[in-house]
Coordinates of C-alpha atoms and ligand atoms in Angstrom, one line a residue:
Chain A
M981 CA 0.0 0.0 0.0
L982 CA 2.7 2.4 1.0
T983 CA 6.2 2.1 -0.5
V984 CA 9.2 4.1 0.5
R985 CA 12.2 3.8 -1.8
N986 CA 15.7 5.1 -1.1
L987 CA 14.5 8.0 0.9
T988 CA 17.1 10.6 1.8
V989 CA 16.1 13.7 3.8
F990 CA 18.0 16.6 5.1
R991 CA 17.1 18.6 8.2
G992 CA 19.0 21.9 7.6
H993 CA 22.5 20.7 6.9
I994 CA 22.1 17.4 8.7
Q995 CA 21.5 14.3 6.6
A996 CA 18.8 12.9 8.9
L997 CA 17.8 9.9 6.6
T998 CA 19.9 8.0 4.2
D999 CA 18.5 5.6 1.6
V1000 CA 15.6 4.4 3.7
S1001 CA 13.3 1.8 2.0
F1002 CA 10.4 -0.3 3.2
D1003 CA 6.8 -1.3 2.4
V1004 CA 3.6 -1.3 4.4
S1005 CA 0.7 -3.6 3.5
T1006 CA -2.9 -2.9 4.1
G1007 CA -3.9 -3.7 7.7
D1008 CA -0.4 -4.0 9.0
V1009 CA 1.2 -2.3 11.9
L1010 CA 4.8 -1.2 11.1
V1011 CA 6.8 -0.3 14.2
I1012 CA 9.9 2.0 13.8
L1013 CA 12.4 1.7 16.6
G1014 CA 15.6 3.7 17.2
A1015 CA 17.4 5.8 19.7
N1016 CA 16.9 9.6 20.1
G1017 CA 18.0 11.5 17.0
A1018 CA 18.0 8.3 14.8
G1019 CA 15.6 10.0 12.4
K1020 CA 12.3 8.5 13.3
S1021 CA 10.4 11.7 13.5
T1022 CA 12.0 12.9 10.3
L1023 CA 10.8 9.8 8.5
L1024 CA 7.2 10.2 9.6
G1025 CA 7.4 13.9 8.9
A1026 CA 8.8 13.3 5.4
I1027 CA 5.9 10.9 4.6
A1028 CA 3.4 13.4 6.0
G1029 CA 4.9 16.2 3.8
L1030 CA 6.6 18.3 6.5
Y1031 CA 10.1 17.6 5.2
P1032 CA 10.5 17.4 1.5
P1033 CA 12.9 14.5 0.6
R1034 CA 16.2 15.3 -1.2
N1035 CA 16.0 11.9 -2.9
G1036 CA 13.9 8.8 -3.2
E1037 CA 10.2 8.1 -3.6
I1038 CA 7.1 7.8 -1.4
L1039 CA 4.3 6.0 -3.1
L1040 CA 0.8 5.4 -2.0
D1041 CA -0.8 2.7 -4.1
G1042 CA 1.7 3.6 -6.8
A1043 CA 1.0 7.3 -6.7
L1044 CA 3.9 9.6 -5.9
L1045 CA 3.5 11.7 -2.8
N1046 CA 6.9 13.5 -2.9
G1047 CA 6.6 17.2 -3.0
L1048 CA 3.0 17.4 -1.9
S1049 CA 2.2 19.7 1.0
P1050 CA 1.0 18.3 4.3
E1051 CA -2.5 19.5 3.7
A1052 CA -2.6 17.7 0.3
I1053 CA -1.2 14.5 1.8
V1054 CA -3.8 14.3 4.5
R1055 CA -6.4 14.5 1.8
K1056 CA -4.7 11.4 0.1
G1057 CA -5.4 9.5 3.3
L1058 CA -2.2 9.7 5.3
C1059 CA -2.5 11.3 8.7
L1060 CA 0.3 12.1 11.2
V1061 CA -0.3 12.2 14.9
P1062 CA 2.8 14.3 15.6
E1063 CA 5.4 14.0 18.3
N1064 CA 4.4 15.9 21.5
R1065 CA 0.7 15.9 20.5
Q1066 CA 0.6 19.4 19.0
L1067 CA -3.1 20.0 20.0
F1068 CA -4.8 23.3 19.5
P1069 CA -4.4 24.3 23.1
F1070 CA -7.2 26.9 23.6
L1071 CA -9.8 25.1 21.5
S1072 CA -12.2 22.7 23.2
V1073 CA -11.6 18.9 22.9
R1074 CA -14.6 18.7 20.7
D1075 CA -13.2 21.3 18.3
N1076 CA -9.8 19.6 18.3
L1077 CA -11.4 16.4 17.3
L1078 CA -13.7 17.9 14.7
L1079 CA -10.9 19.9 13.1
G1080 CA -9.2 16.5 12.5
A1081 CA -11.9 16.1 9.9
F1082 CA -11.2 19.5 8.3
H1083 CA -10.1 18.1 5.0
R1084 CA -13.4 16.3 4.4
Y1085 CA -15.7 18.7 6.3
R1086 CA -17.1 20.5 3.2
R1087 CA -18.2 17.3 1.7
N1088 CA -19.4 15.5 4.7
R1089 CA -20.7 17.9 7.4
K1090 CA -23.4 15.5 8.6
G1091 CA -21.0 12.6 9.1
L1092 CA -19.0 14.4 11.7
D1093 CA -21.2 13.8 14.7
G1094 CA -21.0 10.0 14.0
D1095 CA -17.2 10.3 13.8
L1096 CA -17.1 12.1 17.1
T1097 CA -19.3 9.3 18.7
K1098 CA -16.9 6.7 17.3
I1099 CA -13.9 8.5 18.8
V1100 CA -15.5 8.9 22.2
T1101 CA -16.4 5.2 22.1
L1102 CA -12.7 4.5 21.7
F1103 CA -11.8 6.9 24.4
P1104 CA -14.7 7.1 26.9
A1105 CA -12.6 9.3 29.2
L1106 CA -13.0 12.1 26.7
Q1107 CA -16.8 12.2 26.9
E1108 CA -16.9 14.5 29.9
K1109 CA -14.0 16.7 28.7
L1110 CA -15.5 17.5 25.3
N1111 CA -16.1 21.1 26.2
S1112 CA -12.8 21.7 28.1
P1113 CA -9.9 23.6 26.5
A1114 CA -7.4 20.9 25.3
H1115 CA -4.5 22.4 27.3
T1116 CA -6.3 21.8 30.6
L1117 CA -6.3 18.0 30.1
S1118 CA -3.7 15.6 31.6
G1119 CA -0.9 14.3 29.3
G1120 CA -2.6 11.0 28.8
L1121 CA -6.0 12.5 27.8
Q1122 CA -4.2 15.0 25.5
Q1123 CA -2.6 12.0 23.8
M1124 CA -6.0 10.5 23.3
V1125 CA -7.3 13.7 21.8
A1126 CA -4.3 13.7 19.5
I1127 CA -5.0 10.2 18.3
G1128 CA -8.7 10.9 18.1
R1129 CA -8.0 14.0 15.9
G1130 CA -5.9 11.8 13.7
L1131 CA -8.6 9.2 13.4
A1132 CA -11.1 12.0 12.6
A1133 CA -9.3 12.5 9.4
D1134 CA -10.4 8.9 8.5
P1135 CA -7.0 8.1 7.2
R1136 CA -6.0 5.0 5.2
I1137 CA -2.7 5.0 7.1
L1138 CA -2.3 6.5 10.5
L1139 CA 1.2 7.6 11.5
M1140 CA 1.9 7.9 15.2
D1141 CA 5.1 9.5 16.6
E1142 CA 5.9 8.3 20.1
P1143 CA 2.3 8.4 21.5
S1144 CA 3.4 7.0 24.8
I1145 CA 6.3 9.4 25.6
G1146 CA 6.2 11.0 29.0
L1147 CA 3.1 9.1 30.1
A1148 CA 2.6 7.1 33.2
P1149 CA 3.0 3.3 32.7
L1150 CA -0.7 2.6 33.2
V1151 CA -1.6 5.2 30.6
V1152 CA 1.0 3.8 28.2
K1153 CA -0.7 0.4 28.6
E1154 CA -4.0 2.0 27.7
I1155 CA -2.6 3.7 24.6
M1156 CA -1.1 0.4 23.5
Q1157 CA -4.4 -1.3 24.0
T1158 CA -6.0 1.4 21.9
I1159 CA -3.5 0.8 19.1
R1160 CA -4.2 -2.9 19.3
R1161 CA -7.9 -2.3 19.0
L1162 CA -7.3 0.0 16.0
K1163 CA -5.3 -2.8 14.4
E1164 CA -8.2 -5.2 15.0
Q1165 CA -10.5 -2.8 13.4
G1166 CA -8.4 -3.0 10.3
H1167 CA -6.4 0.2 10.5
T1168 CA -3.0 0.4 8.8
I1169 CA -0.6 2.0 11.2
I1170 CA 3.0 3.2 11.3
L1171 CA 4.1 3.5 14.9
V1172 CA 7.3 5.2 16.2
E1173 CA 8.2 4.1 19.7
Q1174 CA 11.0 4.1 22.2
N1175 CA 9.2 1.6 24.2
A1176 CA 10.3 -1.4 22.1
R1177 CA 8.8 -4.3 24.0
A1178 CA 5.3 -2.7 24.1
A1179 CA 5.5 -1.7 20.5
L1180 CA 6.7 -5.0 19.2
S1181 CA 3.8 -6.7 20.9
V1182 CA 1.4 -5.0 18.4
A1183 CA 3.7 -5.0 15.4
D1184 CA 3.4 -7.1 12.2
R1185 CA 6.7 -5.8 11.0
A1186 CA 9.4 -3.6 12.5
L1187 CA 12.5 -1.7 11.4
V1188 CA 15.3 -0.2 13.3
L1189 CA 16.8 3.1 12.4
E1190 CA 20.3 4.0 13.4
R1191 CA 21.7 7.4 12.5
G1192 CA 19.3 7.7 9.6
R1193 CA 19.8 4.3 8.1
V1194 CA 17.7 1.1 8.4
T1195 CA 19.9 -1.4 10.1
L1196 CA 17.4 -4.1 10.8
S1197 CA 14.0 -5.0 9.6
G1198 CA 11.6 -8.0 9.7
T1199 CA 8.9 -9.5 11.8
P1200 CA 9.1 -8.9 15.5
G1201 CA 10.1 -12.5 16.0
E1202 CA 12.9 -12.3 13.4
L1203 CA 14.2 -9.1 15.0
T1204 CA 14.3 -10.3 18.5
K1205 CA 16.0 -13.6 17.5
S1206 CA 18.4 -12.4 14.9
S1207 CA 20.6 -9.9 16.4
G1208 CA 22.8 -9.4 19.5
L1209 CA 22.8 -5.7 18.7
F1210 CA 19.1 -5.6 18.8
T1211 CA 19.0 -7.5 22.1
A1212 CA 21.3 -4.9 23.5
Y1213 CA 19.0 -2.2 22.2
L1214 CA 15.9 -3.9 23.7
G1215 CA 17.7 -4.3 27.0
K1216 CA 18.5 -0.6 27.1
H1217 CA 14.9 0.4 26.7
R1218 CA 13.2 -2.2 28.9
Chain B
M1080 CA -4.0 75.2 31.0
L1081 CA -5.5 73.0 33.6
G1082 CA -8.3 70.8 32.4
S1083 CA -11.7 71.0 33.9
E1084 CA -13.9 68.0 34.2
S1085 CA -15.6 68.7 30.9
Q1086 CA -12.2 68.9 29.2
Y1087 CA -11.3 65.4 30.4
V1088 CA -14.6 64.1 29.1
Q1089 CA -13.7 65.7 25.8
Y1090 CA -10.3 64.0 25.7
L1091 CA -11.9 60.7 26.5
F1092 CA -14.3 61.1 23.6
S1093 CA -11.6 61.9 21.1
G1094 CA -9.4 59.3 22.6
L1095 CA -12.0 56.6 22.2
T1096 CA -12.7 57.7 18.6
L1097 CA -9.2 57.5 17.4
G1098 CA -8.5 54.5 19.7
S1099 CA -11.3 52.6 18.0
I1100 CA -9.5 53.0 14.7
Y1101 CA -6.1 52.0 16.2
A1102 CA -7.9 49.0 17.7
L1103 CA -9.3 47.8 14.3
I1104 CA -5.9 48.3 12.6
A1105 CA -4.2 46.5 15.5
L1106 CA -6.7 43.7 15.3
A1107 CA -6.0 43.1 11.6
L1108 CA -2.3 43.2 12.2
V1109 CA -2.6 40.6 15.0
V1110 CA -4.8 38.3 13.0
T1111 CA -2.3 38.5 10.1
F1112 CA 0.7 38.0 12.4
N1113 CA -0.9 34.9 14.0
I1114 CA -1.7 33.3 10.7
T1115 CA 1.4 34.3 8.7
G1116 CA 4.1 35.1 11.3
I1117 CA 4.7 38.5 9.8
F1118 CA 3.5 42.1 10.3
N1119 CA 1.9 43.7 7.3
L1120 CA 3.4 47.1 7.5
A1121 CA 1.4 48.2 4.4
I1122 CA -1.8 48.1 6.4
G1123 CA -1.9 51.9 6.8
E1124 CA -1.9 52.2 3.0
F1125 CA -5.0 50.0 2.9
V1126 CA -6.7 52.7 5.1
T1127 CA -5.6 55.4 2.7
I1128 CA -6.8 53.4 -0.4
G1129 CA -10.2 52.8 1.2
A1130 CA -10.8 56.4 2.2
L1131 CA -9.5 57.9 -1.1
A1132 CA -11.2 55.3 -3.3
A1133 CA -14.5 56.3 -1.6
V1134 CA -13.7 60.0 -2.4
T1135 CA -13.1 59.2 -6.0
L1136 CA -16.1 57.0 -6.4
R1137 CA -18.3 59.7 -5.0
D1138 CA -16.7 62.2 -7.3
V1139 CA -17.7 60.1 -10.3
G1140 CA -21.2 60.0 -9.1
C1141 CA -21.7 56.9 -7.0
P1142 CA -24.2 57.3 -4.2
N1143 CA -22.5 57.4 -0.8
V1144 CA -23.3 53.9 0.4
L1145 CA -22.4 52.3 -2.9
A1146 CA -19.1 54.3 -3.0
Y1147 CA -18.2 53.0 0.4
I1148 CA -19.0 49.4 -0.3
L1149 CA -17.0 49.5 -3.6
A1150 CA -14.1 51.2 -1.9
V1151 CA -14.0 48.5 0.8
I1152 CA -14.0 45.9 -2.0
V1153 CA -11.2 47.7 -3.8
A1154 CA -9.0 47.8 -0.7
G1155 CA -9.8 44.1 0.0
L1156 CA -8.7 43.3 -3.5
V1157 CA -5.5 45.3 -3.0
G1158 CA -4.9 43.1 0.0
T1159 CA -5.6 39.9 -2.0
L1160 CA -3.4 41.1 -4.8
M1161 CA -0.6 42.1 -2.5
E1162 CA -0.6 38.6 -0.9
R1163 CA -0.6 36.8 -4.2
A1164 CA 1.9 39.0 -6.0
T1165 CA 4.4 39.6 -3.2
I1166 CA 3.9 37.5 -0.1
N1167 CA 2.9 34.1 -1.5
P1168 CA 5.8 33.9 -4.0
A1169 CA 8.3 34.6 -1.2
R1170 CA 6.6 32.4 1.4
K1171 CA 9.8 30.3 1.9
A1172 CA 11.8 33.5 2.7
S1173 CA 12.7 34.6 6.2
V1174 CA 10.2 36.5 8.3
L1175 CA 12.5 39.6 8.1
T1176 CA 12.5 39.4 4.3
L1177 CA 8.7 39.2 4.2
I1178 CA 8.3 42.2 6.6
I1179 CA 10.7 44.2 4.4
I1180 CA 8.5 43.2 1.4
T1181 CA 5.5 44.7 3.2
I1182 CA 7.4 47.9 3.8
G1183 CA 8.3 48.0 0.1
V1184 CA 4.7 47.5 -0.8
S1185 CA 3.7 50.3 1.6
I1186 CA 6.1 52.7 -0.1
A1187 CA 4.9 51.7 -3.5
L1188 CA 1.2 52.1 -2.6
R1189 CA 1.9 55.5 -1.0
G1190 CA 3.7 56.6 -4.1
A1191 CA 0.7 55.5 -6.2
A1192 CA -1.7 57.3 -3.9
L1193 CA 0.4 60.4 -4.3
L1194 CA 0.2 60.2 -8.1
I1195 CA -3.5 59.5 -8.1
W1196 CA -4.8 61.8 -5.4
G1197 CA -2.1 64.5 -5.0
T1198 CA -0.9 66.0 -1.8
H1199 CA -4.0 68.0 -0.9
P1200 CA -6.5 66.8 1.7
H1201 CA -9.8 65.2 0.6
T1202 CA -12.9 64.7 2.6
L1203 CA -16.1 62.7 2.9
P1204 CA -19.3 64.0 4.3
A1205 CA -20.4 63.0 7.8
F1206 CA -22.7 60.0 7.7
V1207 CA -25.6 62.0 9.2
H1208 CA -26.0 65.8 9.5
A1209 CA -27.0 66.1 13.1
A1210 CA -26.0 68.7 15.7
P1211 CA -23.2 67.7 18.0
L1212 CA -24.4 66.1 21.3
N1213 CA -23.5 67.7 24.6
F1214 CA -22.5 65.4 27.3
L1215 CA -21.2 66.5 30.7
G1216 CA -20.1 69.8 29.1
A1217 CA -18.2 68.0 26.4
V1218 CA -19.1 67.9 22.7
L1219 CA -19.6 64.6 21.0
I1220 CA -19.9 64.8 17.2
P1221 CA -22.2 62.2 15.7
Q1222 CA -19.6 60.7 13.4
S1223 CA -17.6 59.6 16.5
L1224 CA -20.6 57.5 17.4
F1225 CA -20.4 55.8 14.0
V1226 CA -16.7 55.1 14.5
L1227 CA -17.3 53.6 17.9
G1228 CA -20.2 51.6 16.4
L1229 CA -18.0 50.3 13.6
A1230 CA -15.5 49.1 16.2
V1231 CA -18.1 47.4 18.3
V1232 CA -19.9 45.7 15.3
A1233 CA -16.7 44.7 13.6
V1234 CA -15.2 43.2 16.8
G1235 CA -18.5 41.5 17.6
L1236 CA -18.8 39.9 14.1
L1237 CA -15.2 38.8 14.2
F1238 CA -15.5 37.1 17.5
T1239 CA -18.7 35.4 16.4
F1240 CA -16.8 34.2 13.4
F1241 CA -13.9 32.9 15.4
D1242 CA -16.0 31.3 18.2
F1243 CA -19.0 29.9 16.4
T1244 CA -18.1 28.9 12.9
F1245 CA -16.0 25.9 11.8
T1246 CA -14.0 28.0 9.4
G1247 CA -13.3 30.6 12.2
K1248 CA -12.1 27.8 14.4
A1249 CA -9.9 26.5 11.7
V1250 CA -8.3 30.0 11.5
R1251 CA -7.8 30.0 15.2
A1252 CA -6.3 26.6 15.1
A1253 CA -3.8 27.7 12.5
M1254 CA -3.1 30.8 14.7
M1255 CA -2.3 28.4 17.6
N1256 CA -0.3 25.8 15.8
R1257 CA 0.5 26.2 12.1
T1258 CA 2.1 22.8 11.6
A1259 CA -0.7 20.9 13.4
A1260 CA -3.2 22.9 11.3
Q1261 CA -1.5 21.8 8.1
L1262 CA -1.5 18.2 9.3
V1263 CA -5.3 18.2 9.6
G1264 CA -5.6 19.7 6.1
I1265 CA -5.8 23.5 6.7
N1266 CA -4.1 25.3 3.9
P1267 CA -1.9 28.1 5.3
A1268 CA -1.6 29.8 1.9
R1269 CA -5.3 30.2 1.8
L1270 CA -5.4 31.6 5.3
S1271 CA -2.7 34.0 4.5
L1272 CA -4.8 35.2 1.6
F1273 CA -7.7 35.6 3.9
A1274 CA -5.6 37.6 6.4
F1275 CA -4.5 40.1 3.8
T1276 CA -7.9 40.5 2.3
F1277 CA -9.5 40.9 5.7
S1278 CA -6.9 43.5 6.6
G1279 CA -7.8 45.5 3.4
V1280 CA -11.5 45.3 4.3
I1281 CA -11.1 46.4 8.0
A1282 CA -8.5 49.1 7.1
A1283 CA -10.8 50.5 4.4
L1284 CA -13.8 50.6 6.7
S1285 CA -11.6 52.4 9.3
G1286 CA -10.5 55.0 6.7
I1287 CA -14.0 55.7 5.4
F1288 CA -15.4 56.1 8.9
I1289 CA -12.7 58.4 10.2
T1290 CA -12.2 60.6 7.1
P1291 CA -15.3 62.9 7.9
I1292 CA -13.5 63.7 11.1
T1293 CA -9.8 63.8 10.1
T1294 CA -9.9 64.4 6.3
A1295 CA -7.9 62.0 4.1
T1296 CA -4.5 62.5 2.4
Y1297 CA -2.3 60.1 0.4
D1298 CA -0.1 59.6 3.5
M1299 CA -2.8 59.4 6.2
G1300 CA -2.1 55.7 6.5
F1301 CA 1.5 56.0 7.6
M1302 CA 0.7 57.3 11.1
L1303 CA -2.4 55.2 11.5
G1304 CA -0.5 52.0 10.5
L1305 CA 2.3 52.9 12.9
K1306 CA -0.2 53.6 15.8
G1307 CA -2.0 50.3 15.0
F1308 CA 1.4 48.6 15.2
V1309 CA 2.1 50.2 18.6
A1310 CA -1.4 49.2 19.8
A1311 CA -0.7 45.6 18.7
I1312 CA 2.5 45.6 20.7
L1313 CA 0.8 47.1 23.7
G1314 CA -1.7 44.3 23.5
G1315 CA 0.9 41.6 23.3
V1316 CA 1.1 41.0 19.5
T1317 CA -0.6 37.7 19.4
N1318 CA -3.7 38.5 21.4
A1319 CA -6.8 39.8 19.6
T1320 CA -8.5 41.1 22.7
G1321 CA -5.2 42.7 23.7
A1322 CA -5.0 44.5 20.4
I1323 CA -8.4 46.0 20.9
I1324 CA -7.6 47.1 24.5
G1325 CA -4.2 48.4 23.3
G1326 CA -5.8 50.4 20.6
V1327 CA -8.4 52.1 22.8
L1328 CA -5.8 52.7 25.5
L1329 CA -3.3 54.2 23.1
G1330 CA -6.0 56.5 21.7
V1331 CA -7.0 57.7 25.2
I1332 CA -3.4 58.2 26.4
E1333 CA -2.7 60.2 23.2
A1334 CA -5.7 62.4 23.6
F1335 CA -5.0 63.2 27.3
A1336 CA -1.3 63.8 26.6
A1337 CA -2.1 66.0 23.5
G1338 CA -4.5 68.0 25.7
T1339 CA -2.1 68.6 28.5
L1340 CA 1.4 68.5 26.9
P1341 CA 2.8 70.7 24.2
S1342 CA 1.0 69.9 20.9
G1343 CA 4.1 68.9 18.9
L1344 CA 4.5 65.9 21.1
K1345 CA 1.2 64.2 20.0
D1346 CA 2.7 61.7 17.5
A1347 CA 5.7 61.1 19.7
I1348 CA 3.5 59.8 22.5
A1349 CA 2.7 56.6 20.7
M1350 CA 6.4 55.9 20.3
I1351 CA 7.1 56.8 23.9
V1352 CA 4.4 54.4 25.0
M1353 CA 5.8 51.7 22.8
I1354 CA 9.3 52.1 24.1
V1355 CA 8.1 52.1 27.7
V1356 CA 6.0 48.9 27.1
L1357 CA 8.8 47.1 25.3
L1358 CA 11.3 48.0 28.1
T1359 CA 9.0 47.2 31.1
R1360 CA 6.6 44.5 29.8
P1361 CA 7.9 43.2 26.4
T1362 CA 5.0 40.8 26.1
G1363 CA 2.4 43.5 26.3
I1364 CA -0.4 44.1 28.7
L1365 CA -2.2 40.8 28.0
G1366 CA 0.6 38.8 26.4
E1367 CA 1.8 35.7 28.0
R1368 CA 5.2 35.7 29.6
Ligands
LIG2669 N1 14.6 21.2 13.4 C1 15.7 20.6 13.1 N2 16.7 21.2 12.4 C2 17.8 20.6 12.1 N3 18.1 19.3 12.5 C3 17.2 18.7 13.2 C4 15.9 19.2 13.5 N4 15.2 18.3 14.2 C5 16.0 17.2 14.3 N5 17.1 17.4 13.6 C6 18.2 16.4 13.5 O1 17.7 15.4 12.7 C7 18.2 14.1 13.2 C8 17.0 13.2 13.3 O2 16.1 13.8 14.3 P1 14.6 13.1 14.6 O3 14.0 12.7 13.3 O4 13.9 14.1 15.4 O5 15.0 11.9 15.4 P2 14.2 11.0 16.4 O6 12.7 11.3 16.2 O7 14.5 9.6 16.0 O8 14.6 11.3 17.8 C9 18.9 14.4 14.5 O9 20.3 14.4 14.2 C10 18.5 15.8 14.8 O10 19.6 16.4 15.5
LIG2670 MG1 11.3 12.0 17.5

């Protein structure tokens, strides 16, 4: 469904990604692991149109996405739930969620209430916060709003950048359960995580980035077995 | 000359009148800044174009109201055109470059206004021909009430748009977090176009409403734009409510200072206020620290 070929991306003068290639099939969860600064956010951002690639191709069902703006890419069905949530702080939770559907709002004004219901079913804790300004919520609830806003875009592929970062263990568990539920519902997901064990438990495939290059990729089973390096990495992030 | 009570009321009236205009200009500047990250320093010229286009349209025989509406549309289109021709092509440039572009546009527009309308003052008739009102010994001219009314209605409509419409919320979302707004499909280029067009409309209305009181010249926008800028800084640059309060406050401070200090200082007062605010409270009266 999504094909990334020989992707090279610069952030300023830093070559943040070198020759990255992988595929994502419909319904799969791809997990991207790697240390801080490895280029994970750059990779998701490049797919979402935030950082135009220097080289390589990003193809959605064979159609080239390179060079499209973020607002055009979300219309093609790729939605990024960015690092650090990036909510609209002074808008209500409801408005944050509804704005997630901005790109299809003109065509489908009526459907939005139904979408909101679906999101609140997924995150019941948001029900009583719908009218609160987003910045007043706890970190965990804000992350749910961020994921909900992404789902409101009704994406064909949902990209999530470290949704569990900075959250309490119990909340991390909840977020991971949500991702598992989304996978069961048939969503295609690319998930960036530092929390390797938790992430691999929902993954169909995974890849490891090191200093902008893919150093390992495969099924979670293959990855955990095949490499001492990776074991060391998992150990570090247990 | 020590002011009596009635003189103070008089200062307050004239301060509120001009302050309303500063507030509207500041509001347009703040909305533009929040959406695009730049100050449109050509906004004063939009005021000029609105006022003088209305003068010309009346001269060629348009009835008053039609002339005013058309003049507002003209200034709005100048804003649209400015954005498409000078800001959008340079959108990847630095903020400083973009602000310098707006200064360039402002100089060009002022030059064009000089060529079209000359150096002499023009005027528009007061909206109604009624006797001035007396209030606590001060004189309130009816046109001032129209200016205050414009400010109240424009601010009311704007806040309704921002608070109760989906499009308005999308604009606010982009003002809060441009990247996140793009990620949900909001197009910043389109919002930028909206900001400049909106600035043209608001500025033109300000110019048309104030001209019966102040008269209009090709360079009237320079000072008004500057004062609007000071008002925006007073209010904290990113805060719409702050811009309105800053504008009204600046107008009132100016009127009182002009009434009690040597008259040559009038235009310097805005600059003094700006310097004092920047030194003591750089984030403005309502800005967040
Ligand atoms: N805004 C930026 N400007 C320049 N370089 C950046 C910027 N953000 C990140 N980088 C660099 O790009 C590389 C990849 O960063 P990033 O994609 O954020 O990594 P990760 O998400 O894996 O922690 C790092 O070397 C980082 O220093
Ligand atoms: Mg990151």
